[in-house]
XYZ file of C-alpha atoms in Angstrom:
687
model
C 25.769 -24.245 -1.441
C 24.636 -20.710 -2.148
C 25.714 -19.007 -5.334
C 27.914 -15.950 -5.013
C 25.670 -13.030 -5.950
C 22.447 -11.820 -4.297
C 19.482 -11.780 -6.703
C 19.395 -8.002 -7.229
C 23.131 -7.387 -7.355
C 23.972 -4.726 -9.929
C 20.703 -2.838 -9.540
C 20.793 0.730 -8.257
C 18.056 2.156 -6.053
C 17.735 5.835 -5.140
C 15.723 6.262 -1.939
C 14.349 9.739 -2.349
C 12.278 10.373 0.771
C 12.106 10.589 4.538
C 9.323 8.185 5.553
C 9.360 4.811 7.267
C 7.774 3.342 4.136
C 10.580 4.616 1.903
C 13.222 3.387 4.333
C 11.720 -0.102 4.648
C 11.241 -0.523 0.900
C 14.883 0.474 0.513
C 15.872 -1.980 3.244
C 14.143 -4.875 1.471
C 15.829 -4.073 -1.841
C 19.198 -3.691 -0.105
C 18.789 -7.066 1.605
C 18.175 -8.585 -1.811
C 21.454 -7.190 -3.097
C 20.663 -3.834 -4.700
C 22.975 -0.867 -4.149
C 20.654 1.475 -2.231
C 21.623 5.134 -1.969
C 19.705 7.158 0.573
C 19.272 10.799 -0.394
C 19.161 12.943 2.752
C 18.103 16.573 2.870
C 18.972 19.192 5.473
C 19.663 17.645 8.900
C 19.081 14.185 7.476
C 16.367 11.571 7.761
C 13.993 12.299 10.691
C 14.579 8.706 11.797
C 18.029 9.861 12.936
C 16.258 11.910 15.602
C 13.889 9.133 16.620
C 14.916 6.948 19.508
C 15.680 4.747 21.142
C 19.310 5.858 21.154
C 22.323 3.796 22.106
C 23.957 5.275 25.168
C 20.751 7.100 26.099
C 21.873 10.329 24.401
C 19.864 11.818 21.523
C 22.691 11.524 19.000
C 21.499 11.313 15.355
C 24.207 8.767 14.609
C 23.132 6.529 17.533
C 19.471 6.017 16.608
C 18.619 2.326 16.564
C 15.502 3.063 14.487
C 17.573 4.693 11.761
C 20.257 2.022 11.926
C 17.768 -0.845 11.627
C 16.059 0.548 8.533
C 19.216 1.825 6.840
C 22.001 -0.642 7.590
C 24.333 -1.226 4.626
C 22.868 1.624 2.580
C 24.929 4.568 1.382
C 24.056 8.179 2.227
C 24.250 11.176 -0.091
C 23.505 14.675 1.202
C 21.640 17.126 -1.014
C 19.687 20.331 -0.543
C 16.810 19.051 -2.638
C 15.112 22.475 -2.854
C 18.145 24.355 -4.199
C 19.533 24.335 -7.713
C 22.648 22.271 -6.949
C 20.644 19.769 -4.908
C 18.037 19.392 -7.644
C 20.776 18.862 -10.194
C 22.399 16.230 -7.974
C 19.072 14.446 -7.524
C 18.446 14.388 -11.287
C 21.957 13.102 -11.883
C 21.533 10.242 -9.428
C 18.092 9.351 -10.801
C 19.498 9.198 -14.328
C 21.907 6.536 -13.066
C 19.346 4.514 -11.078
C 17.196 1.523 -11.919
C 14.589 2.331 -9.251
C 13.638 5.591 -7.544
C 11.498 5.533 -4.391
C 9.635 8.788 -3.701
C 7.896 9.237 -0.342
C 8.060 12.270 1.943
C 6.380 13.241 5.195
C 5.201 16.612 3.925
C 3.858 15.245 0.638
C 6.315 17.080 -1.597
C 8.528 15.269 -4.085
C 12.266 15.759 -3.959
C 12.408 14.698 -7.591
C 9.603 16.787 -9.079
C 7.526 15.388 -11.917
C 9.019 17.875 -14.394
C 12.518 16.809 -13.416
C 11.482 13.155 -13.510
C 10.228 13.561 -17.076
C 13.654 14.883 -18.088
C 15.363 11.982 -16.318
C 13.086 9.442 -18.012
C 14.132 10.833 -21.373
C 17.748 10.130 -20.439
C 17.044 6.870 -18.595
C 13.940 5.250 -20.160
C 14.391 2.089 -18.102
C 13.822 3.921 -14.809
C 11.183 2.499 -12.446
C 9.713 5.140 -10.122
C 7.663 4.149 -7.069
C 5.572 6.709 -5.194
C 4.331 5.800 -1.694
C 1.857 8.192 -0.093
C -1.076 8.081 2.344
C -3.820 8.334 -0.304
C -2.117 7.941 -3.667
C -1.164 10.640 -6.151
C -4.586 10.920 -7.787
C -8.118 11.412 -6.520
C -9.740 13.984 -4.210
C -7.586 13.040 -1.208
C -4.248 12.984 -2.994
C -2.985 16.132 -1.285
C -4.180 15.251 2.216
C -1.534 14.641 4.872
C -1.454 11.295 6.597
C 0.077 9.250 9.367
C -0.133 5.626 10.406
C -3.168 6.340 12.595
C -4.928 8.295 9.852
C -4.324 5.746 7.092
C -5.413 2.893 9.368
C -8.624 4.826 9.998
C -9.159 5.703 6.332
C -8.359 2.147 5.247
C -10.987 0.689 7.580
C -8.750 -1.167 10.015
C -9.495 0.960 13.075
C -13.221 0.306 12.744
C -12.449 -3.391 13.276
C -10.145 -3.044 16.271
C -11.397 -1.564 19.528
C -10.107 -1.195 23.055
C -12.796 -3.696 24.118
C -13.033 -6.465 21.548
C -16.537 -7.435 22.691
C -17.945 -3.908 22.528
C -18.250 -2.609 18.940
C -19.049 0.857 20.295
C -15.771 1.063 22.228
C -13.006 3.432 21.154
C -11.090 2.218 18.083
C -7.563 1.133 19.011
C -4.436 1.407 16.887
C -2.314 -1.755 16.709
C 1.192 -1.020 17.933
C 3.827 -0.026 15.419
C 3.539 1.496 11.975
C 1.386 -1.115 10.287
C 0.381 0.948 7.258
C 3.932 2.125 6.519
C 5.529 -1.323 6.593
C 2.755 -2.978 4.587
C 2.743 -0.163 2.019
C 6.515 -0.519 1.682
C 6.308 -4.262 1.065
C 3.568 -3.791 -1.540
C 5.623 -1.045 -3.193
C 8.584 -3.422 -3.358
C 6.448 -6.072 -5.046
C 5.290 -3.498 -7.591
C 8.850 -2.303 -8.245
C 10.055 -5.860 -8.797
C 7.118 -6.471 -11.125
C 8.141 -3.430 -13.162
C 11.722 -4.703 -13.321
C 10.398 -8.004 -14.684
C 8.419 -6.090 -17.299
C 11.577 -4.213 -18.235
C 13.222 -7.526 -19.082
C 10.662 -7.846 -21.872
C 10.355 -4.350 -23.330
C 13.283 -2.435 -21.864
C 11.205 0.392 -20.435
C 10.536 1.517 -16.906
C 7.297 2.903 -15.549
C 5.763 4.908 -12.731
C 4.036 3.164 -9.825
C 1.585 4.766 -7.405
C 1.090 3.081 -4.005
C -1.620 4.319 -1.637
C -1.216 3.272 1.999
C -4.981 3.581 2.435
C -5.590 1.099 -0.380
C -2.984 -1.289 1.006
C -4.704 -1.264 4.409
C -8.099 -1.860 2.792
C -6.632 -4.940 1.107
C -5.538 -6.716 4.308
C -8.794 -6.695 6.280
C -9.453 -10.446 6.161
C -13.177 -10.906 5.362
C -14.326 -7.357 6.150
C -14.810 -6.309 2.518
C -16.659 -9.452 1.348
C -18.863 -9.318 4.449
C -20.246 -6.100 3.003
C -20.072 -6.833 -0.724
C -21.520 -10.349 -0.408
C -23.985 -9.836 2.419
C -24.458 -6.129 3.022
C -23.119 -6.564 6.553
C -21.140 -3.662 7.985
C -18.206 -5.389 9.716
C -17.653 -4.846 13.428
C -14.754 -5.867 15.672
C -14.646 -9.657 15.803
C -14.684 -10.371 19.527
C -17.004 -13.274 20.321
C -19.110 -12.428 17.287
C -17.124 -14.466 14.762
C -15.343 -17.230 16.675
C -15.840 -18.107 20.323
C -13.704 -18.483 22.293
C -11.077 -16.209 20.802
C -9.415 -13.868 23.242
C -6.401 -12.969 25.333
C -6.714 -14.792 28.658
C -4.924 -14.070 31.912
C -2.982 -16.897 33.552
C -1.414 -16.853 37.007
C 1.857 -15.461 35.663
C 1.064 -13.841 32.311
C -1.231 -13.959 29.309
C -2.052 -16.394 26.531
C -4.142 -16.116 23.390
C -6.439 -19.035 22.611
C -9.102 -19.530 19.963
C -11.192 -22.386 18.627
C -11.319 -21.949 14.871
C -12.857 -25.391 14.372
C -15.102 -27.541 16.555
C -12.339 -30.063 17.195
C -10.326 -27.300 18.842
C -13.180 -26.715 21.289
C -13.409 -30.400 22.152
C -9.691 -30.501 22.901
C -9.724 -27.239 24.858
C -12.389 -28.407 27.303
C -10.294 -31.509 27.995
C -7.345 -29.270 28.841
C -9.558 -27.197 31.132
C -10.881 -30.280 32.892
C -14.446 -29.543 31.777
C -15.321 -32.226 29.196
C -18.963 -31.740 30.170
C -18.926 -28.432 28.284
C -18.473 -30.365 25.042
C -21.748 -32.162 25.755
C -23.773 -28.953 26.042
C -25.758 -28.613 22.817
C -25.317 -24.841 22.596
C -21.529 -25.228 22.753
C -21.385 -27.964 20.120
C -20.884 -25.648 17.151
C -19.178 -22.330 16.653
C -22.554 -20.781 15.833
C -23.829 -21.878 19.223
C -20.716 -20.676 20.990
C -21.001 -17.312 19.274
C -24.608 -17.120 20.453
C -23.393 -17.843 23.998
C -21.152 -14.777 23.668
C -19.331 -13.324 26.634
C -20.900 -15.822 29.002
C -18.901 -18.650 27.461
C -15.775 -16.538 27.209
C -16.041 -15.766 30.928
C -16.247 -19.483 31.762
C -13.134 -20.176 29.701
C -11.318 -17.199 31.215
C -12.055 -18.399 34.743
C -10.725 -21.873 33.951
C -7.549 -20.663 32.222
C -6.819 -18.269 35.097
C -5.874 -21.258 37.242
C -2.978 -22.237 34.945
C 0.504 -20.854 34.592
C 1.358 -19.852 31.022
C 3.780 -22.751 30.603
C 1.351 -25.165 32.225
C -1.493 -24.236 29.895
C 0.661 -24.365 26.768
C 2.189 -27.702 27.791
C -1.267 -29.264 27.754
C -2.972 -27.305 24.968
C -0.292 -27.227 22.253
C 0.115 -31.034 21.950
C -3.668 -31.313 21.595
C -3.643 -28.921 18.644
C -5.511 -26.108 20.395
C -4.586 -22.830 18.642
C -2.894 -20.897 21.428
C 0.237 -18.904 22.142
C 2.067 -17.014 24.818
C 1.746 -13.229 24.699
C 5.419 -12.535 24.111
C 7.135 -9.342 25.163
C 10.092 -7.983 23.228
C 12.333 -9.327 25.992
C 10.811 -12.773 25.445
C 11.641 -12.568 21.740
C 15.305 -11.789 22.294
C 15.574 -14.809 24.596
C 13.439 -17.165 22.507
C 15.153 -20.520 21.982
C 13.613 -21.133 18.563
C 14.589 -17.725 17.163
C 18.044 -18.013 18.678
C 18.653 -21.445 17.160
C 17.594 -20.123 13.752
C 19.909 -17.121 14.112
C 17.094 -14.715 13.363
C 18.313 -11.585 15.134
C 21.069 -9.734 13.321
C 23.787 -7.526 14.679
C 23.515 -3.930 13.447
C 26.202 -1.309 13.944
C 25.558 2.318 14.873
C 27.938 5.059 15.957
C 28.016 6.230 19.571
C 30.357 9.164 19.996
C 33.687 8.124 18.546
C 33.128 4.385 18.537
C 30.861 1.878 16.828
C 28.422 -0.166 18.872
C 26.540 -3.256 17.793
C 23.023 -4.111 18.900
C 20.488 -6.867 18.259
C 17.771 -6.104 15.723
C 15.162 -8.139 13.829
C 16.648 -10.057 10.938
C 15.409 -10.896 7.469
C 11.712 -11.510 6.797
C 12.683 -14.237 4.292
C 15.505 -16.648 3.493
C 16.905 -17.763 0.162
C 18.752 -21.065 0.262
C 20.814 -20.980 -2.947
C 21.480 -17.271 -3.151
C 23.107 -15.147 -0.442
C 21.409 -12.021 0.770
C 23.287 -8.800 1.447
C 25.696 -8.927 4.367
C 24.922 -7.104 7.584
C 26.371 -3.628 7.598
C 26.764 -0.359 9.403
C 24.245 2.459 9.161
C 25.717 5.352 7.154
C 26.656 8.715 8.582
C 24.854 11.679 7.044
C 26.322 12.329 3.585
C 29.105 9.813 4.186
C 29.128 8.500 0.618
C 28.314 11.643 -1.365
C 31.574 11.902 -3.293
C 31.917 8.143 -3.639
C 28.464 7.644 -5.158
C 28.709 10.653 -7.469
C 31.945 9.212 -8.809
C 30.593 5.665 -9.204
C 27.059 6.150 -10.482
C 27.361 6.843 -14.176
C 24.099 7.524 -16.055
C 22.369 4.435 -17.399
C 22.637 3.984 -21.149
C 19.670 3.312 -23.391
C 18.282 -0.193 -22.803
C 19.094 -2.964 -25.270
C 16.498 -4.094 -27.759
C 14.031 -6.367 -25.949
C 13.671 -10.035 -26.853
C 10.616 -11.243 -28.696
C 7.695 -11.783 -26.307
C 7.091 -15.321 -25.122
C 3.966 -17.124 -26.183
C 1.583 -18.298 -23.496
C -2.070 -19.099 -22.948
C -4.147 -16.012 -22.416
C -1.023 -13.909 -22.324
C -1.449 -10.161 -21.901
C 1.567 -8.489 -23.478
C 1.177 -5.477 -21.197
C 1.327 -7.513 -17.994
C 4.671 -7.488 -16.142
C 4.691 -11.272 -15.581
C 3.098 -12.344 -18.861
C 4.306 -15.846 -19.683
C 5.191 -16.738 -16.083
C 3.412 -19.742 -14.567
C 2.831 -20.109 -10.817
C 1.500 -23.276 -9.202
C -0.295 -22.343 -5.996
C -0.482 -25.295 -3.597
C -1.395 -23.109 -0.632
C -4.640 -22.512 1.193
C -6.554 -20.093 3.439
C -4.694 -16.751 3.493
C -0.908 -16.326 3.728
C -0.035 -18.487 0.723
C -2.987 -17.445 -1.455
C -2.239 -13.789 -0.662
C 1.352 -14.222 -1.853
C 0.229 -16.018 -5.017
C -2.389 -13.316 -5.586
C 0.374 -10.758 -6.146
C 1.612 -12.822 -9.104
C -1.905 -12.938 -10.536
C -2.207 -9.170 -10.171
C 1.038 -8.820 -12.133
C -0.233 -10.967 -14.995
C 1.226 -14.386 -14.270
C -0.806 -17.501 -14.961
C -1.541 -18.787 -11.444
C -2.934 -22.313 -11.162
C -4.434 -23.087 -7.770
C -4.310 -26.802 -6.998
C -6.615 -28.337 -4.390
C -7.363 -31.855 -3.261
C -10.960 -33.050 -3.679
C -10.581 -34.551 -0.217
C -9.475 -31.285 1.360
C -10.659 -28.181 -0.415
C -9.341 -24.814 0.691
C -10.793 -24.072 4.131
C -11.648 -20.532 3.031
C -14.328 -21.959 0.715
C -16.214 -22.976 3.872
C -15.544 -19.868 5.935
C -17.645 -17.489 3.865
C -19.361 -15.086 3.743
C -21.251 -16.813 0.958
C -23.154 -15.193 -1.885
C -26.820 -14.719 -0.958
C -26.062 -16.453 2.325
C -26.047 -19.844 0.586
C -22.909 -21.948 1.238
C -21.152 -23.445 -1.747
C -17.590 -24.187 -2.751
C -17.577 -21.398 -5.347
C -19.650 -18.902 -3.355
C -17.263 -17.808 -0.590
C -16.319 -14.145 -0.622
C -13.196 -14.915 1.403
C -11.979 -17.505 -1.114
C -12.928 -15.434 -4.136
C -11.222 -12.294 -2.827
C -7.813 -13.855 -2.304
C -7.899 -16.204 -5.292
C -9.119 -13.792 -7.955
C -7.448 -14.074 -11.331
C -6.284 -17.659 -10.741
C -7.131 -20.883 -12.535
C -8.247 -23.975 -10.620
C -7.210 -27.621 -10.726
C -8.511 -30.340 -8.406
C -6.149 -33.315 -8.130
C -6.085 -36.309 -5.797
C -2.463 -37.276 -5.125
C -3.558 -40.775 -4.136
C -4.620 -41.392 -7.727
C -1.548 -42.278 -9.863
C -2.865 -40.550 -12.976
C -3.755 -37.354 -11.151
C -0.431 -37.418 -9.334
C 1.289 -37.608 -12.699
C -0.786 -34.659 -13.898
C 0.468 -32.606 -10.952
C 4.034 -33.697 -11.676
C 3.670 -32.557 -15.287
C 2.199 -29.245 -14.152
C 5.026 -28.652 -11.679
C 7.572 -29.326 -14.422
C 6.230 -26.279 -16.281
C 6.099 -23.975 -13.250
C 8.369 -20.974 -12.816
C 7.204 -20.561 -9.210
C 5.667 -23.041 -6.765
C 4.071 -21.728 -3.565
C 2.915 -23.786 -0.592
C 2.025 -23.088 3.018
C 1.833 -26.665 4.197
C 3.448 -27.567 7.497
C 7.242 -27.825 7.482
C 8.393 -30.808 5.430
C 4.881 -31.829 4.340
C 5.400 -31.130 0.638
C 8.620 -33.152 0.673
C 6.810 -35.985 2.443
C 4.264 -35.924 -0.382
C 7.089 -36.558 -2.842
C 7.704 -32.998 -4.013
C 10.766 -31.820 -2.147
C 12.732 -28.869 -3.459
C 15.285 -31.296 -4.862
C 12.517 -33.093 -6.760
C 11.120 -29.803 -8.049
C 14.609 -28.860 -9.297
C 14.839 -32.160 -11.131
C 11.630 -31.224 -12.913
C 12.776 -27.650 -13.583
C 16.244 -26.403 -12.516
C 15.062 -22.784 -12.704
C 12.054 -23.184 -10.420
C 11.556 -20.816 -7.488
C 9.976 -22.856 -4.690
C 8.354 -20.850 -1.895
C 7.541 -22.417 1.459
C 5.489 -20.410 3.980
C 5.252 -21.865 7.480
C 4.524 -20.464 10.897
C 7.996 -20.896 12.317
C 10.316 -21.820 9.459
C 11.785 -25.138 8.392
C 14.256 -25.533 11.264
C 14.363 -24.990 14.999
C 12.510 -26.611 17.901
C 9.131 -25.107 16.939
C 9.235 -25.943 13.233
C 6.455 -28.534 13.480
C 4.134 -26.368 15.559
C 0.805 -25.501 13.932
C 0.452 -21.772 13.320
C -2.503 -19.467 12.875
C -2.170 -15.758 12.183
C -3.714 -14.883 15.544
C -1.162 -17.007 17.381
C 1.709 -15.441 15.481
C 0.282 -12.019 16.368
C 0.596 -13.014 20.027
C 4.079 -14.465 19.642
C 5.641 -11.640 17.608
C 5.216 -9.036 20.370
C 2.371 -7.089 18.786
C -0.275 -8.030 21.356
C 1.977 -7.237 24.322
C 2.562 -3.727 22.974
C -1.031 -3.046 21.907
C -3.600 -1.893 24.431
C -4.623 0.958 26.677
C -2.339 2.228 29.474
C -2.630 -0.116 32.433
C -4.897 -2.455 30.476
C -4.298 -6.015 29.275
C -2.614 -6.945 25.993
C -4.844 -6.764 22.914
C -4.467 -8.911 19.818
C -5.483 -7.418 16.485
C -8.180 -10.037 15.649
C -7.244 -9.459 11.992
C -4.511 -12.099 11.616
C -2.146 -9.521 10.114
C 0.840 -11.919 10.106
C -0.881 -13.814 7.276
C -0.954 -11.071 4.611
C 2.379 -9.822 5.929
C 3.954 -13.229 5.354
C 2.284 -13.505 1.965
C 3.513 -10.146 0.702
C 7.080 -10.827 1.867
C 6.931 -14.216 0.161
C 6.052 -12.382 -3.048
C 8.963 -9.960 -2.560
C 11.508 -12.750 -2.141
C 10.045 -14.926 -4.897
C 9.976 -12.070 -7.411
C 13.606 -11.272 -6.639
C 14.634 -14.916 -7.018
C 12.643 -15.190 -10.247
C 14.287 -12.016 -11.572
C 17.656 -13.696 -11.209
C 16.404 -17.002 -12.626
C 15.008 -15.320 -15.747
C 18.471 -13.930 -16.447
C 20.167 -17.314 -16.282
C 21.015 -17.376 -12.587
C 19.058 -20.525 -11.763
C 16.167 -21.054 -9.393
C 16.048 -20.891 -5.620
C 14.220 -22.034 -2.517
C 12.480 -19.280 -0.562
C 11.628 -19.852 3.087
C 9.140 -17.660 4.937
C 8.513 -17.860 8.677
C 5.329 -15.968 9.544
C 6.783 -15.250 12.978
C 10.052 -13.807 11.672
C 8.334 -11.742 8.987
C 5.976 -10.321 11.632
C 8.835 -9.329 13.934
C 10.666 -7.695 11.010
C 7.836 -5.167 10.570
C 7.427 -4.600 14.314
C 10.988 -3.590 15.249
C 10.415 -0.805 17.756
C 9.876 -2.981 20.842
C 12.992 -5.057 20.184
C 15.013 -1.893 19.556
C 13.801 -0.440 22.861
C 15.048 -3.517 24.681
C 18.371 -3.398 22.824
C 18.946 0.279 23.633
C 17.188 0.772 26.980
C 16.804 -2.705 28.405
C 12.990 -2.632 28.418
C 10.074 -2.359 26.026
C 7.691 0.607 26.053
C 4.460 0.519 28.023
C 1.152 0.059 26.247
C 0.008 3.533 25.229
C -3.333 3.100 23.474
C -3.565 5.570 20.607
C -0.890 7.919 21.903
C 2.294 8.438 19.904
C 5.801 9.328 21.139
C 6.297 11.914 18.377
C 2.857 13.504 17.900
C 0.287 15.134 20.203
C -2.654 15.344 20.274
C -2.796 11.891 18.725
C -5.828 9.685 19.104
C -9.290 8.618 18.040
C -12.054 10.885 19.298
C -15.816 10.421 19.495
C -17.981 12.793 17.473
C -21.668 13.557 17.869
C -22.959 10.314 16.336
C -23.021 7.166 18.459
C -20.587 5.308 16.192
C -18.804 8.290 14.670
C -15.108 8.523 15.418
C -12.341 10.636 13.938
C -8.606 9.967 13.980
C -6.436 13.015 14.699
C -2.648 13.129 14.415
C -1.019 16.505 15.109
C 2.468 16.375 13.638
C 3.754 19.864 14.419
C 2.866 23.368 15.605
C 1.223 24.197 12.290
C -1.135 21.245 12.649
C -1.960 22.253 16.229
C -2.735 25.822 15.222
C -5.068 24.551 12.489
C -6.767 22.196 14.945
C -7.236 24.963 17.506
C -8.827 27.193 14.860
C -11.140 24.368 13.788
C -12.208 23.872 17.403
C -12.887 27.581 17.796
C -10.158 27.770 20.437
C -7.292 29.699 18.784
C -5.992 30.681 22.216
C -4.852 27.112 22.821
C -1.694 27.762 20.822
C -0.610 30.271 23.489
C -1.572 28.063 26.434
C 1.686 27.355 28.336
C 0.518 23.863 29.188
């Protein structure tokens, strides 16, 4: 049975900004139990004026986008530029544990001078800045948008409208990828600072750059260059073949053959076992050499199937494949429905409240409740209430003596914390990596009979394969220690048991129930250490009809709705090729685990954290589901166009491979663009 209090209950968060990133970071902290107060200036958060709207009328109180990101928060109105508003902002910050600063125009509602005064009154304050390019460096003052930060972070160069043509126009994945990922990373950093405060009583300032976050989730793009001097290009058939979105008689599927066994099973499904006998098709290297010719053969064969017919034969054979789900498909999905994933959010329409379906939590805690679903606040609804309740924080108590630990860095937020990382490839290692970044001792455990697959994937140093030479493995396992243990050997099994007994956090991304089958269920881990936080990352969660289905990031990308919403107008769906659900699941695992550990370190006991890659992916791609909830249909694929900005796209410059991302946010931007183009008259063009 769950304990009574969410892990962050009692913490106060002041959301001091008007960006999607600020709102989502606040949403995560609210879900974990913090009291989140949203400071709103002027006419309120711009999300109030972003559709889709319940009832079809552009009513700021009926915005499903605002309601999704701000449910159960409290709203305080303040003219942040005026004297009274500045005073109110300082007063609230002096009473907060965390302040999130992130604005669309790059200004700070709580200026640095004011923040310095607040920190003198409230030395335990943690301040998180989220901006396109960070608060330091030559680009600190540059404006940004999702399109621009995806371009600056390198993602757009890896994702084109034609996956097999590297010279094709770069294509933005649907949604606000950079904003949601930056928010999740900011939340991890804030929780790390709160852990540090447990030791020394002091807060700190955190600077999150969306560009840097994007650059950190590019799969093997960075090591391809640093290890081999190869400038990465869109994957297409140049990395794994086949790997593509294929048309069936009644829809689309994504299929890929990551390993040779997948290819051998796929050709059986397609009724062409002779293809497995062709020498050139026998290895992925040969299939990559065959290029589009092979992909065309596979496409022609799959075109004869219905979607259900293909999946019915391919899934049981272990072929990595998935339906290209629409948002409508998600809302009717049996697995998600059985797990109760979608939550009911309340927004105001006229004089009455209306509930609508929205994506639920990106994580689950099994011993600790998360914050209850709630209504989105009206503008300034809680101003008087919050001002009366939020008394300034007193000076922090004297910190306890620092714990001793091997190689402990006293300045590190998680010094003295031990994490046992039983995961492999990407999602799990990426989550564990966040603990290593924050100073925890992370011990990666592998079996000598099944080393981490990423050791084989490469790229390898100097082009020479070797278990310690993979840039992919080294990138996502930096700062960890390594142990190789064979669970079939009684002595080595006992060594793992002893190690787990000392762990504060255990992370695995084995298939559902596999760790328990190996003798290390959550109940067993609690016997070893009652305060342990056990994190399980699976494709579809630990319950529901699809719980045992094998998941790859690319398949989750197809299932979560991203591929169906990404693509050019009138064109087919386009998957990202970057397996973004993996780092997304990993970072949300870190968020939930850090929150659970925060409670455990204060005597609240451990917890079991469950991450479904599919649910976490849907949580950061809400717009399609919200369109269906409000309008009964999802938006059409729009390429690089944006519903709020124009011109908005990626344009070819003089060089053959030179592209520039342009996002015009308002009339001022358009006037500047027209001047740059030498066409100032465009601003007066009635078109």
